[in-house]
Amino acid sequence: MARMNPEINAGSMADIAFLLLIFFLVTTTMDVDSGILRVLPPPIDPNAPPPPPVRERNVFVVLIDYQDRILVEGQLGNINTLREQTKEFLLNRTNDPNLPEKRMVEIENLGETEVSRGIISLQNDRGTSYEMYIAVQNELAAAINELRNDLSREKFGKRFDELTDEDLIKAIREAVPMAISEAEPKDIGGGR
Amino acid sequence: MARFKKDAGTKSVKINTASLPDIIFMLLFFFMVTTTMRETTLFVRTQMPPASEVQKLERKSLVSFIYIGPPIQYQVFGTEPRIQLNDAFATLNEIAPYVAAEREARNEAERNQITTSLKVDRDTKMGIVTDVKQELRKSNALKINYSTTRGEVVAGRR
């Protein structure tokens, strides 16, 4: 028998590899998880002295009850106006004594800047729906982001989310802090 | 020109395709490495609420997930929202060990950068979410992410 030089036809190999490739493309996910990032307060040490009380004027209380109604600073609020209210509170343009104090802080790249001492306290009931909670969180975050955008445009000529320089981002973050406190849970009652 | 024509006429040009599979395999491996397979089977429904002010989670390897929502098989498990960790339903007490295990699985240098992503169904009540948050605080997993979809918040939807 004559010795043949066997040559396997590798033409279909590419097709097989293509099939595998398409299979992986279909079954795997490339979606990037996104959401609202928050940092929880550290657990309270029972032996630690109670923290100094925060002045009434510096706290912006947003409460969502079990029927998803919003109470903003003791008055019935609305999700559509919450953003403006929050901005007004944090800005305190007229230096109203009922709105939060400001302090001057020397910030790198920004110089002397007024930083509001305002804190947003978000409280909810056990019966509050998650969707409403996220909607409110979103509005509060939007208010702060808008303030950051305004400041960034004024100082650097660009929107905050368009900034690329880490130092500038840090400066803006310091000037307009994301001061949202998710309160200790309390049972307001009514809900489940 | 004439010579060129003559060459083309006599030889039938055959492109060597032997390296084609290799190229495709390289593509295949690239996709296998960069994408992630869905690891857990979801037992709870997690239809996440929309939000516009979202941030991307940067490093997927540093994210651990907690799913909360009504069971998909509500005929068997009822409609009360449940917590799912890994591949099973869990109770509140199991969150602390889960966080510890997640921490153990990561590099020592990166352990404090772990973000816990809460994938919660939009119709869930906050009670169970608050409980989970308290558990996370107790076990010092403070960086959390309320997972949402991108979109405008429809105001006033109840």
Coordinates of N, CA, C and O in Angstrom, one line a residue, chain A residues 43-189:
Chain A
P43 N -21.8 50.3 62.8 CA -22.6 49.9 63.9 C -22.3 50.8 65.1 O -21.2 51.2 65.4
I44 N -23.3 51.0 65.9 CA -23.2 51.9 67.1 C -22.6 51.1 68.2 O -23.1 50.0 68.6
D45 N -21.5 51.6 68.8 CA -20.9 51.0 70.0 C -21.8 51.4 71.2 O -21.9 52.6 71.5
P46 N -22.3 50.5 71.9 CA -23.2 50.8 73.0 C -22.4 51.6 74.1 O -23.1 52.3 74.9
N47 N -21.1 51.4 74.2 CA -20.4 52.0 75.3 C -19.9 53.4 74.9 O -19.5 54.2 75.7
A48 N -20.0 53.7 73.6 CA -19.5 55.0 73.1 C -20.4 56.1 73.6 O -21.6 55.9 73.8
P49 N -19.9 57.3 73.9 CA -20.7 58.4 74.3 C -21.6 58.8 73.1 O -21.2 58.7 72.0
P50 N -22.8 59.2 73.4 CA -23.7 59.6 72.3 C -23.1 60.8 71.5 O -22.4 61.6 72.1
P51 N -23.3 60.8 70.2 CA -22.7 61.8 69.4 C -23.3 63.2 69.7 O -24.5 63.2 70.2
P52 N -22.6 64.2 69.5 CA -23.2 65.5 69.8 C -24.4 65.7 68.9 O -24.5 65.4 67.8
P53 N -25.5 66.3 69.5 CA -26.7 66.5 68.8 C -26.5 67.4 67.6 O -25.7 68.4 67.7
V54 N -27.2 67.1 66.5 CA -27.1 68.0 65.3 C -28.2 69.0 65.4 O -29.3 68.7 65.9
R55 N -27.8 70.2 65.1 CA -28.8 71.3 65.3 C -30.0 71.1 64.3 O -29.9 70.7 63.2
E56 N -31.1 71.5 64.9 CA -32.4 71.3 64.1 C -32.3 71.9 62.7 O -32.8 71.3 61.8
R57 N -31.8 73.1 62.6 CA -31.8 73.7 61.3 C -30.9 73.0 60.3 O -31.1 73.3 59.1
N58 N -30.0 72.2 60.7 CA -29.1 71.5 59.8 C -29.7 70.2 59.2 O -29.1 69.6 58.4
V59 N -30.8 69.8 59.8 CA -31.4 68.5 59.4 C -32.6 68.7 58.5 O -33.5 69.5 58.8
F60 N -32.6 68.0 57.4 CA -33.7 68.0 56.5 C -34.4 66.6 56.6 O -33.8 65.7 56.1
V61 N -35.5 66.6 57.2 CA -36.1 65.3 57.5 C -37.1 64.9 56.3 O -38.0 65.7 56.0
V62 N -36.8 63.8 55.7 CA -37.7 63.3 54.7 C -38.2 61.9 55.2 O -37.4 61.0 55.5
L63 N -39.5 61.8 55.4 CA -40.1 60.6 56.0 C -41.1 60.0 55.0 O -41.9 60.8 54.4
I64 N -41.0 58.8 54.8 CA -41.9 58.1 53.9 C -42.7 57.1 54.7 O -42.2 56.3 55.4
D65 N -44.0 57.3 54.7 CA -44.8 56.4 55.5 C -45.3 55.1 54.8 O -44.9 54.9 53.7
Y66 N -46.1 54.3 55.5 CA -46.4 53.0 54.9 C -47.3 53.1 53.7 O -47.5 52.2 53.0
Q67 N -47.9 54.3 53.5 CA -48.7 54.4 52.3 C -48.0 55.2 51.2 O -48.6 55.7 50.3
D68 N -46.6 55.3 51.4 CA -45.8 55.9 50.4 C -46.0 57.4 50.3 O -45.8 58.0 49.3
R69 N -46.6 58.0 51.4 CA -46.7 59.5 51.4 C -45.4 60.0 51.9 O -44.7 59.4 52.7
I70 N -45.1 61.2 51.4 CA -43.8 61.8 51.9 C -44.1 63.0 52.8 O -44.9 63.8 52.5
L71 N -43.3 63.0 53.9 CA -43.4 64.1 54.8 C -42.1 64.8 54.8 O -41.1 64.2 55.1
V72 N -42.1 66.0 54.3 CA -40.8 66.8 54.2 C -40.8 67.9 55.3 O -41.7 68.7 55.2
E73 N -39.9 67.8 56.2 CA -39.8 68.7 57.3 C -41.2 69.0 57.9 O -41.6 70.1 58.2
G74 N -41.9 67.9 58.2 CA -43.2 68.0 58.9 C -44.4 68.3 58.0 O -45.5 68.4 58.5
Q75 N -44.1 68.6 56.7 CA -45.3 68.9 55.9 C -45.4 67.9 54.8 O -44.4 67.4 54.3
L76 N -46.6 67.6 54.4 CA -46.9 66.7 53.3 C -46.1 67.1 52.0 O -46.3 68.3 51.6
G77 N -45.3 66.3 51.5 CA -44.5 66.7 50.3 C -44.9 65.9 49.1 O -45.8 65.1 49.2
N78 N -44.2 66.2 48.1 CA -44.5 65.5 46.8 C -43.2 65.1 46.1 O -42.2 65.9 46.2
I79 N -43.2 64.0 45.5 CA -42.0 63.5 44.9 C -41.5 64.5 43.8 O -40.3 64.6 43.5
N80 N -42.5 65.2 43.2 CA -42.1 66.1 42.0 C -41.4 67.3 42.5 O -40.6 67.9 41.8
T81 N -41.7 67.8 43.7 CA -41.1 69.0 44.2 C -39.9 68.7 45.2 O -39.2 69.7 45.6
L82 N -39.7 67.5 45.5 CA -38.7 67.1 46.5 C -37.3 67.6 46.1 O -36.5 68.1 46.9
R83 N -37.0 67.5 44.8 CA -35.6 67.9 44.3 C -35.4 69.3 44.6 O -34.3 69.7 45.1
E84 N -36.3 70.2 44.2 CA -36.2 71.6 44.4 C -36.0 72.0 45.8 O -35.2 72.8 46.2
Q85 N -36.9 71.3 46.7 CA -36.9 71.6 48.1 C -35.5 71.3 48.7 O -35.0 72.0 49.5
T86 N -35.0 70.1 48.2 CA -33.7 69.7 48.8 C -32.6 70.7 48.4 O -31.7 71.1 49.2
K87 N -32.7 71.1 47.1 CA -31.6 72.1 46.6 C -31.7 73.4 47.4 O -30.7 73.9 47.8
E88 N -32.9 73.8 47.6 CA -33.1 75.1 48.3 C -32.5 75.0 49.7 O -31.9 75.9 50.2
F89 N -32.8 73.8 50.4 CA -32.4 73.6 51.7 C -30.8 73.6 51.8 O -30.2 74.3 52.6
L90 N -30.2 72.9 50.9 CA -28.7 72.8 50.9 C -28.1 74.1 50.5 O -27.0 74.5 51.0
L91 N -28.7 74.9 49.6 CA -28.1 76.1 49.1 C -28.2 77.2 50.1 O -27.2 77.9 50.4
N92 N -29.4 77.4 50.7 CA -29.7 78.4 51.6 C -29.2 79.8 51.1 O -28.3 80.4 51.7
R93 N -29.7 80.2 50.0 CA -29.2 81.4 49.3 C -29.3 82.7 50.2 O -28.5 83.5 50.2
T94 N -30.4 82.7 50.9 CA -30.7 84.0 51.7 C -30.2 83.9 53.1 O -30.4 84.8 53.9
N95 N -29.4 82.9 53.4 CA -28.9 82.8 54.8 C -30.0 82.8 55.8 O -29.9 83.4 56.9
D96 N -31.1 82.2 55.5 CA -32.2 82.0 56.4 C -31.8 81.3 57.7 O -31.1 80.3 57.6
P97 N -32.1 81.8 58.9 CA -31.7 81.2 60.1 C -32.4 79.8 60.3 O -31.9 79.1 61.2
N98 N -33.4 79.5 59.5 CA -34.0 78.2 59.7 C -33.4 77.1 58.8 O -33.7 76.0 58.9
L99 N -32.6 77.6 57.8 CA -32.0 76.7 56.9 C -30.5 76.5 57.4 O -30.0 77.2 58.2
P100 N -29.8 75.4 56.9 CA -28.5 75.1 57.5 C -27.5 76.1 57.4 O -27.5 77.0 56.5
E101 N -26.6 76.0 58.4 CA -25.4 77.0 58.4 C -24.4 76.5 57.4 O -24.5 75.4 56.9
K102 N -23.5 77.5 57.1 CA -22.5 77.1 56.1 C -21.2 77.4 56.9 O -21.1 78.3 57.7
R103 N -20.1 76.7 56.4 CA -18.8 77.1 57.0 C -17.9 77.2 55.8 O -18.1 76.7 54.7
M104 N -16.9 78.1 56.0 CA -15.9 78.3 55.0 C -14.8 77.2 55.1 O -14.3 77.0 56.2
V105 N -14.5 76.5 54.0 CA -13.5 75.5 54.0 C -12.5 75.8 52.9 O -12.9 76.2 51.8
E106 N -11.3 75.6 53.2 CA -10.2 75.8 52.2 C -10.1 74.4 51.5 O -9.7 73.4 52.1
I107 N -10.5 74.4 50.2 CA -10.4 73.2 49.4 C -9.5 73.4 48.3 O -9.5 74.4 47.6
E108 N -8.7 72.4 48.1 CA -7.7 72.4 47.0 C -8.4 72.6 45.7 O -9.4 72.0 45.5
N109 N -7.9 73.4 44.8 CA -8.4 73.6 43.5 C -9.6 74.5 43.5 O -10.0 75.0 42.4
L110 N -10.2 74.7 44.6 CA -11.4 75.6 44.7 C -11.2 76.8 45.5 O -11.9 77.8 45.3
G111 N -10.3 76.8 46.4 CA -10.1 77.9 47.3 C -11.1 77.9 48.4 O -11.7 76.9 48.7
E112 N -11.3 79.1 49.0 CA -12.3 79.2 50.1 C -13.7 78.9 49.5 O -14.1 79.6 48.6
T113 N -14.3 77.9 50.1 CA -15.6 77.6 49.6 C -16.6 77.4 50.7 O -16.3 77.0 51.8
E114 N -17.9 77.9 50.5 CA -18.9 77.7 51.4 C -19.4 76.2 51.3 O -19.8 75.8 50.3
V115 N -19.4 75.5 52.5 CA -19.9 74.2 52.5 C -21.0 74.1 53.5 O -20.9 74.5 54.6
S116 N -22.1 73.6 52.9 CA -23.3 73.6 53.8 C -23.2 72.5 54.8 O -22.6 71.4 54.6
R117 N -23.7 72.8 56.0 CA -23.7 71.7 57.1 C -24.9 70.9 57.0 O -25.1 70.1 57.9
G118 N -25.7 71.1 56.1 CA -27.0 70.4 56.0 C -26.9 68.9 55.8 O -26.0 68.4 55.2
I119 N -27.7 68.2 56.5 CA -27.8 66.7 56.4 C -29.2 66.3 56.1 O -30.2 66.9 56.6
I120 N -29.3 65.4 55.1 CA -30.7 64.9 54.8 C -30.9 63.7 55.5 O -30.1 62.7 55.4
S121 N -31.9 63.6 56.3 CA -32.2 62.4 57.1 C -33.4 61.7 56.4 O -34.5 62.3 56.4
L122 N -33.1 60.6 55.9 CA -34.2 59.8 55.2 C -34.7 58.8 56.1 O -34.0 57.9 56.5
Q123 N -36.0 58.9 56.4 CA -36.6 57.9 57.3 C -37.7 57.2 56.6 O -38.4 57.8 55.8
N124 N -37.8 55.9 56.9 CA -38.9 55.2 56.3 C -39.6 54.2 57.2 O -39.0 53.9 58.3
D125 N -40.7 53.8 56.8 CA -41.5 52.8 57.6 C -41.2 51.4 57.1 O -40.8 51.3 56.0
R126 N -41.5 50.4 57.9 CA -41.4 49.1 57.5 C -42.3 48.8 56.3 O -42.0 47.9 55.5
G127 N -43.4 49.5 56.2 CA -44.3 49.3 55.2 C -44.1 50.1 53.9 O -44.9 49.9 52.9
T128 N -43.1 50.9 53.9 CA -42.8 51.7 52.7 C -42.4 50.8 51.6 O -41.7 49.8 51.8
S129 N -42.9 51.1 50.4 CA -42.5 50.2 49.2 C -41.1 50.6 48.8 O -40.7 51.7 48.9
Y130 N -40.4 49.5 48.3 CA -39.0 49.7 47.9 C -38.9 50.7 46.7 O -38.0 51.5 46.6
E131 N -39.9 50.6 45.9 CA -39.9 51.5 44.7 C -39.9 52.9 45.1 O -39.2 53.8 44.6
M132 N -40.8 53.3 46.1 CA -40.9 54.7 46.5 C -39.6 55.1 47.2 O -39.1 56.2 47.0
Y133 N -39.1 54.2 48.0 CA -37.8 54.5 48.7 C -36.7 54.8 47.7 O -36.0 55.8 47.8
I134 N -36.6 54.0 46.6 CA -35.6 54.3 45.6 C -35.9 55.6 44.9 O -35.0 56.4 44.6
A135 N -37.2 55.8 44.6 CA -37.5 57.1 43.9 C -37.1 58.3 44.7 O -36.5 59.2 44.2
V136 N -37.3 58.2 46.1 CA -36.9 59.3 46.9 C -35.4 59.4 47.0 O -34.8 60.5 46.9
Q137 N -34.7 58.3 47.2 CA -33.3 58.3 47.2 C -32.7 58.9 45.9 O -31.8 59.7 45.9
N138 N -33.4 58.6 44.8 CA -33.0 59.1 43.5 C -33.1 60.6 43.4 O -32.2 61.3 42.9
E139 N -34.3 61.1 43.9 CA -34.5 62.6 43.9 C -33.4 63.3 44.7 O -32.9 64.3 44.3
L140 N -33.1 62.7 45.9 CA -32.2 63.4 46.8 C -30.8 63.4 46.1 O -30.1 64.4 46.1
A141 N -30.4 62.2 45.5 CA -29.2 62.1 44.8 C -29.1 63.1 43.6 O -28.1 63.8 43.4
A142 N -30.3 63.2 43.0 CA -30.3 64.1 41.8 C -30.1 65.6 42.3 O -29.4 66.3 41.6
A143 N -30.7 65.9 43.4 CA -30.6 67.3 43.9 C -29.1 67.6 44.2 O -28.5 68.6 43.7
I144 N -28.4 66.7 44.8 CA -27.0 66.9 45.1 C -26.2 66.9 43.8 O -25.3 67.7 43.7
N145 N -26.5 66.0 42.9 CA -25.8 66.0 41.6 C -25.9 67.3 40.9 O -25.0 67.8 40.2
E146 N -27.2 67.9 41.0 CA -27.4 69.1 40.3 C -26.6 70.2 40.9 O -26.0 71.1 40.2
L147 N -26.5 70.2 42.2 CA -25.7 71.2 42.9 C -24.2 71.1 42.5 O -23.5 72.1 42.2
R148 N -23.8 69.8 42.4 CA -22.4 69.6 42.0 C -22.1 70.1 40.6 O -21.1 70.7 40.3
N149 N -23.1 69.8 39.7 CA -23.0 70.2 38.3 C -22.9 71.7 38.2 O -22.0 72.3 37.5
D150 N -23.7 72.4 39.0 CA -23.7 73.9 39.0 C -22.4 74.4 39.4 O -21.8 75.3 38.7
L151 N -21.9 73.9 40.5 CA -20.6 74.4 41.1 C -19.5 74.1 40.1 O -18.6 74.9 39.8
S152 N -19.5 72.9 39.5 CA -18.5 72.5 38.6 C -18.5 73.3 37.4 O -17.4 73.7 36.9
R153 N -19.7 73.7 36.9 CA -19.7 74.5 35.7 C -19.2 75.9 36.0 O -18.5 76.5 35.2
E154 N -19.5 76.4 37.2 CA -19.1 77.7 37.5 C -17.6 77.8 37.7 O -17.0 78.8 37.2
K155 N -17.0 76.8 38.3 CA -15.6 76.8 38.6 C -14.7 76.3 37.5 O -13.7 76.8 37.2
F156 N -15.2 75.2 36.9 CA -14.3 74.5 35.9 C -14.8 74.5 34.5 O -14.2 74.1 33.5
G157 N -16.1 75.0 34.3 CA -16.6 75.1 33.0 C -17.1 73.8 32.4 O -17.4 73.7 31.2
K158 N -17.3 72.8 33.2 CA -17.7 71.5 32.8 C -18.7 71.0 33.8 O -18.7 71.3 34.9
R159 N -19.5 70.1 33.3 CA -20.4 69.4 34.3 C -19.6 68.4 35.1 O -18.6 68.0 34.7
F160 N -20.2 68.1 36.3 CA -19.5 67.3 37.2 C -19.2 65.9 36.7 O -18.1 65.4 36.8
D161 N -20.2 65.4 36.0 CA -19.9 64.0 35.4 C -19.1 64.0 34.2 O -18.7 63.0 33.7
E162 N -18.7 65.2 33.7 CA -17.8 65.3 32.6 C -16.3 65.5 33.0 O -15.4 65.5 32.2
L163 N -16.2 65.8 34.3 CA -14.8 66.0 34.8 C -14.0 64.7 34.8 O -14.6 63.6 35.0
T164 N -12.8 64.8 34.4 CA -12.0 63.6 34.3 C -10.8 63.6 35.4 O -10.3 62.6 35.8
D165 N -10.5 64.8 35.8 CA -9.3 65.0 36.7 C -9.8 64.5 38.1 O -10.7 65.1 38.7
E166 N -9.1 63.5 38.6 CA -9.5 63.0 40.0 C -9.5 64.1 41.0 O -10.4 64.2 41.9
D167 N -8.5 65.0 41.0 CA -8.4 66.0 42.0 C -9.6 67.0 42.0 O -10.1 67.4 43.0
L168 N -10.0 67.3 40.8 CA -11.2 68.2 40.6 C -12.5 67.5 41.1 O -13.3 68.2 41.8
I169 N -12.6 66.3 40.8 CA -13.8 65.5 41.3 C -13.8 65.5 42.8 O -14.8 65.7 43.4
K170 N -12.6 65.3 43.3 CA -12.5 65.2 44.8 C -12.9 66.6 45.4 O -13.6 66.6 46.4
A171 N -12.4 67.6 44.8 CA -12.7 69.0 45.3 C -14.2 69.2 45.3 O -14.8 69.7 46.3
I172 N -14.9 68.9 44.2 CA -16.3 69.1 44.1 C -17.1 68.3 45.1 O -18.0 68.7 45.8
R173 N -16.6 67.0 45.3 CA -17.2 66.1 46.2 C -17.2 66.7 47.6 O -18.1 66.6 48.4
E174 N -16.0 67.4 47.9 CA -15.8 67.9 49.2 C -16.7 69.2 49.4 O -17.2 69.4 50.5
A175 N -16.9 69.9 48.4 CA -17.6 71.1 48.5 C -19.1 70.9 48.6 O -19.9 71.6 49.3
V176 N -19.6 69.8 47.9 CA -21.0 69.5 48.0 C -21.1 68.0 48.5 O -21.1 67.1 47.6
P177 N -21.0 67.7 49.7 CA -21.0 66.3 50.2 C -22.3 65.6 50.0 O -23.4 66.3 50.0
M178 N -22.2 64.4 49.8 CA -23.4 63.5 49.6 C -23.9 63.2 51.0 O -23.6 62.1 51.6
A179 N -24.6 64.2 51.7 CA -24.9 64.0 53.1 C -26.3 63.5 53.2 O -27.2 64.2 53.6
I180 N -26.5 62.2 52.9 CA -27.8 61.6 53.1 C -27.6 60.5 54.2 O -26.8 59.6 54.1
S181 N -28.4 60.7 55.2 CA -28.3 59.7 56.3 C -29.5 58.8 56.3 O -30.6 59.3 56.3
E182 N -29.3 57.5 56.3 CA -30.4 56.6 56.4 C -30.6 56.3 57.8 O -29.7 55.6 58.4
A183 N -31.6 56.8 58.4 CA -31.8 56.8 59.8 C -31.9 55.4 60.4 O -32.2 54.4 59.7
E184 N -31.6 55.3 61.7 CA -31.8 54.1 62.4 C -33.3 53.7 62.2 O -34.2 54.6 62.3
P185 N -33.6 52.4 62.0 CA -35.0 52.1 61.8 C -35.8 52.3 63.0 O -35.4 52.1 64.2
K186 N -36.9 52.9 62.8 CA -37.9 53.0 63.9 C -39.3 52.6 63.4 O -39.6 52.8 62.2
D187 N -40.0 52.0 64.3 CA -41.4 51.7 63.9 C -42.3 52.8 64.1 O -42.6 53.3 65.2
I188 N -42.8 53.4 63.0 CA -43.7 54.5 63.1 C -45.1 53.9 63.3 O -46.0 54.6 63.8
G189 N -45.2 52.7 62.9 CA -46.5 52.1 63.0 C -47.4 52.2 61.8 O -47.1 53.0 60.9

